[in-house]
Coordinates of C-alpha atoms in Angstrom, one line a residue:
M1 CA 35.9 -28.5 -25.8
E2 CA 39.5 -29.6 -26.0
V3 CA 40.9 -31.4 -23.0
V4 CA 44.7 -31.8 -22.4
E5 CA 46.1 -34.4 -20.1
I6 CA 49.3 -34.0 -18.2
E7 CA 50.7 -36.7 -15.9
G8 CA 47.2 -37.9 -15.0
E9 CA 45.6 -34.5 -14.4
T10 CA 42.8 -33.2 -16.7
L11 CA 43.1 -29.5 -17.6
T12 CA 40.6 -27.4 -19.5
P13 CA 41.9 -25.0 -22.2
E14 CA 41.3 -22.0 -19.8
E15 CA 43.5 -23.6 -17.2
Y16 CA 46.1 -24.7 -19.8
N17 CA 46.4 -21.3 -21.5
S18 CA 45.9 -19.2 -18.4
T19 CA 48.1 -16.0 -18.1
Q20 CA 47.1 -15.7 -14.4
G21 CA 49.6 -18.2 -13.1
W22 CA 51.0 -15.9 -10.4
V23 CA 47.6 -14.5 -9.5
V24 CA 46.5 -18.0 -8.7
A25 CA 49.7 -18.6 -6.7
H26 CA 49.2 -15.5 -4.7
E27 CA 45.5 -16.4 -4.0
R28 CA 46.6 -19.8 -2.8
R29 CA 49.2 -18.3 -0.5
R30 CA 46.7 -15.8 0.9
K31 CA 44.2 -18.6 1.6
A32 CA 46.9 -20.7 3.3
K33 CA 47.9 -17.8 5.4
C34 CA 44.3 -17.1 6.4
K35 CA 43.9 -20.7 7.3
A36 CA 47.1 -20.7 9.4
N37 CA 45.9 -17.6 11.2
A38 CA 42.6 -19.1 11.9
E39 CA 44.3 -22.2 13.3
L40 CA 46.6 -20.0 15.4
A41 CA 43.5 -18.1 16.8
T42 CA 41.8 -21.4 17.7
N43 CA 45.0 -22.7 19.3
A44 CA 45.3 -19.4 21.3
G45 CA 41.8 -19.9 22.5
E46 CA 42.6 -23.5 23.6
A47 CA 45.8 -22.2 25.2
S48 CA 43.9 -19.8 27.3
K49 CA 42.2 -22.7 29.0
E50 CA 45.3 -24.9 29.5
T51 CA 48.4 -22.7 29.6
P52 CA 49.9 -20.5 32.3
R53 CA 49.3 -16.8 32.4
K54 CA 52.7 -15.9 30.9
L55 CA 52.0 -17.8 27.7
K56 CA 48.6 -16.3 27.4
D57 CA 50.2 -12.8 27.7
F58 CA 52.8 -13.7 25.1
L59 CA 50.1 -14.9 22.6
H60 CA 48.0 -11.8 23.0
R61 CA 50.9 -9.2 23.3
R62 CA 51.0 -6.4 20.9
P63 CA 54.2 -5.8 19.1
V64 CA 56.4 -3.0 20.5
P65 CA 56.5 0.1 18.3
K66 CA 59.8 0.6 16.5
E67 CA 62.0 3.3 17.9
P68 CA 63.0 6.2 15.6
Q69 CA 66.3 6.0 13.8
L70 CA 69.3 7.6 15.3
P71 CA 70.8 10.5 13.4
E72 CA 72.6 9.3 10.3
D73 CA 75.6 11.7 10.6
D74 CA 76.3 10.8 14.3
Y75 CA 79.0 8.5 15.6
K76 CA 77.5 5.4 17.1
V77 CA 79.3 3.6 19.9
V78 CA 78.2 0.2 20.9
I79 CA 78.9 -0.8 24.6
R80 CA 78.6 -4.5 25.5
P81 CA 78.5 -4.9 29.2
G82 CA 79.8 -8.1 30.8
G83 CA 80.0 -9.5 34.3
G84 CA 76.3 -10.3 34.6
L85 CA 74.9 -6.8 34.0
D86 CA 71.3 -7.3 32.9
L87 CA 70.2 -4.0 31.2
T88 CA 66.5 -4.9 31.4
R89 CA 66.6 -4.8 35.2
Q90 CA 68.3 -1.4 35.4
S91 CA 66.8 2.1 34.9
V92 CA 67.9 4.1 31.9
A93 CA 69.0 7.0 34.1
L94 CA 71.3 4.8 36.2
I95 CA 72.9 3.3 33.0
R96 CA 73.4 6.8 31.4
D97 CA 75.0 8.1 34.6
G98 CA 77.3 5.1 34.7
V99 CA 78.3 5.5 31.1
L100 CA 78.9 9.3 31.4
R101 CA 81.0 8.7 34.6
A102 CA 83.1 6.0 32.9
A103 CA 83.7 8.1 29.8
K104 CA 84.5 11.1 32.1
I105 CA 82.0 13.3 30.2
E106 CA 80.0 16.0 32.0
P107 CA 76.2 15.8 31.5
D108 CA 76.1 19.3 30.0
V109 CA 78.7 18.4 27.4
A110 CA 76.7 15.2 26.6
G111 CA 73.5 17.2 26.0
E112 CA 73.2 16.1 22.3
D113 CA 74.2 12.5 22.9
T114 CA 71.5 9.9 22.7
L115 CA 71.5 6.6 24.7
R116 CA 69.6 3.6 23.4
I117 CA 69.4 0.2 25.0
N118 CA 68.9 -2.9 22.9
M119 CA 67.2 -5.2 25.3
R120 CA 67.5 -8.3 23.1
Q121 CA 71.2 -8.0 22.6
N122 CA 71.9 -6.5 26.1
T123 CA 73.9 -3.6 24.5
I124 CA 74.0 0.1 25.0
I125 CA 74.3 2.4 21.9
M126 CA 75.5 5.9 22.3
S127 CA 74.9 8.2 19.4
T128 CA 76.8 11.5 19.4
P129 CA 77.7 14.2 16.9
S130 CA 81.0 14.8 18.7
L131 CA 84.1 12.8 17.7
A132 CA 85.7 13.6 21.1
N133 CA 82.7 12.1 23.0
A134 CA 82.7 9.1 20.6
K135 CA 86.3 8.4 21.4
N136 CA 85.7 8.7 25.1
Y137 CA 82.7 6.3 24.9
S138 CA 84.8 3.8 22.9
N139 CA 87.5 3.9 25.6
I140 CA 85.2 2.7 28.3
K141 CA 86.5 -0.5 30.0
E142 CA 84.0 -0.8 32.9
I143 CA 80.9 1.0 34.1
Q144 CA 79.5 1.3 37.6
V145 CA 75.8 0.7 38.1
N146 CA 74.3 0.7 41.6
G147 CA 77.7 0.7 43.2
K148 CA 78.9 -2.4 41.3
S149 CA 81.5 -2.4 38.5
Y150 CA 80.9 -4.3 35.3
A151 CA 83.5 -4.9 32.6
T152 CA 82.5 -3.7 29.1
A153 CA 83.7 -3.8 25.5
A154 CA 83.1 -0.7 23.5
Y155 CA 83.7 0.2 19.8
I156 CA 82.7 2.8 17.2
T157 CA 80.5 1.3 14.5
A158 CA 81.1 1.8 10.8
P159 CA 79.4 4.8 9.2
E160 CA 76.0 4.5 7.4
N161 CA 76.0 3.1 3.9
T162 CA 79.3 1.3 4.3
S163 CA 80.1 -2.4 4.6
K164 CA 83.1 -4.5 5.5
G165 CA 84.6 -7.0 3.2
V166 CA 87.6 -8.4 1.4
I167 CA 88.3 -7.2 -2.1
H168 CA 90.3 -9.8 -4.1
G169 CA 92.6 -9.2 -7.0
I170 CA 94.0 -5.8 -6.1

């Protein structure tokens, strides 16, 4: 049996001429991931004894299912509220009413419009097939929720499959 030595490590010919290099790397990564998950599970068990209820809930929480995509051909208008409006503490119906009132759009005209709230970014996304409605939504400067006015910034997003950038050398 031939033995090859490289920087102090002894390798057999099977290891030296192995064509399974990436397979071994994937197996090692998978084993490391399993080990990390096992450690996380044991840490979660220890956390349940020592940590407050909120952290336990966070460790055992299921991921929120992803919402369906908005229609690709619709105009999307992003509305960023300011002035301390926390969208997580308001009902969707109150927010929709405030947006429709601020845009001066009747509910029956806004029948095909979709409102989506991004809780992480504290933004409202209005998706509409109507250009007139999109322009009205983008002109919103403030909305009223629960009788209190909040300043907003609104804009129409770029269409799908487009990107912004600078083209040099034209």
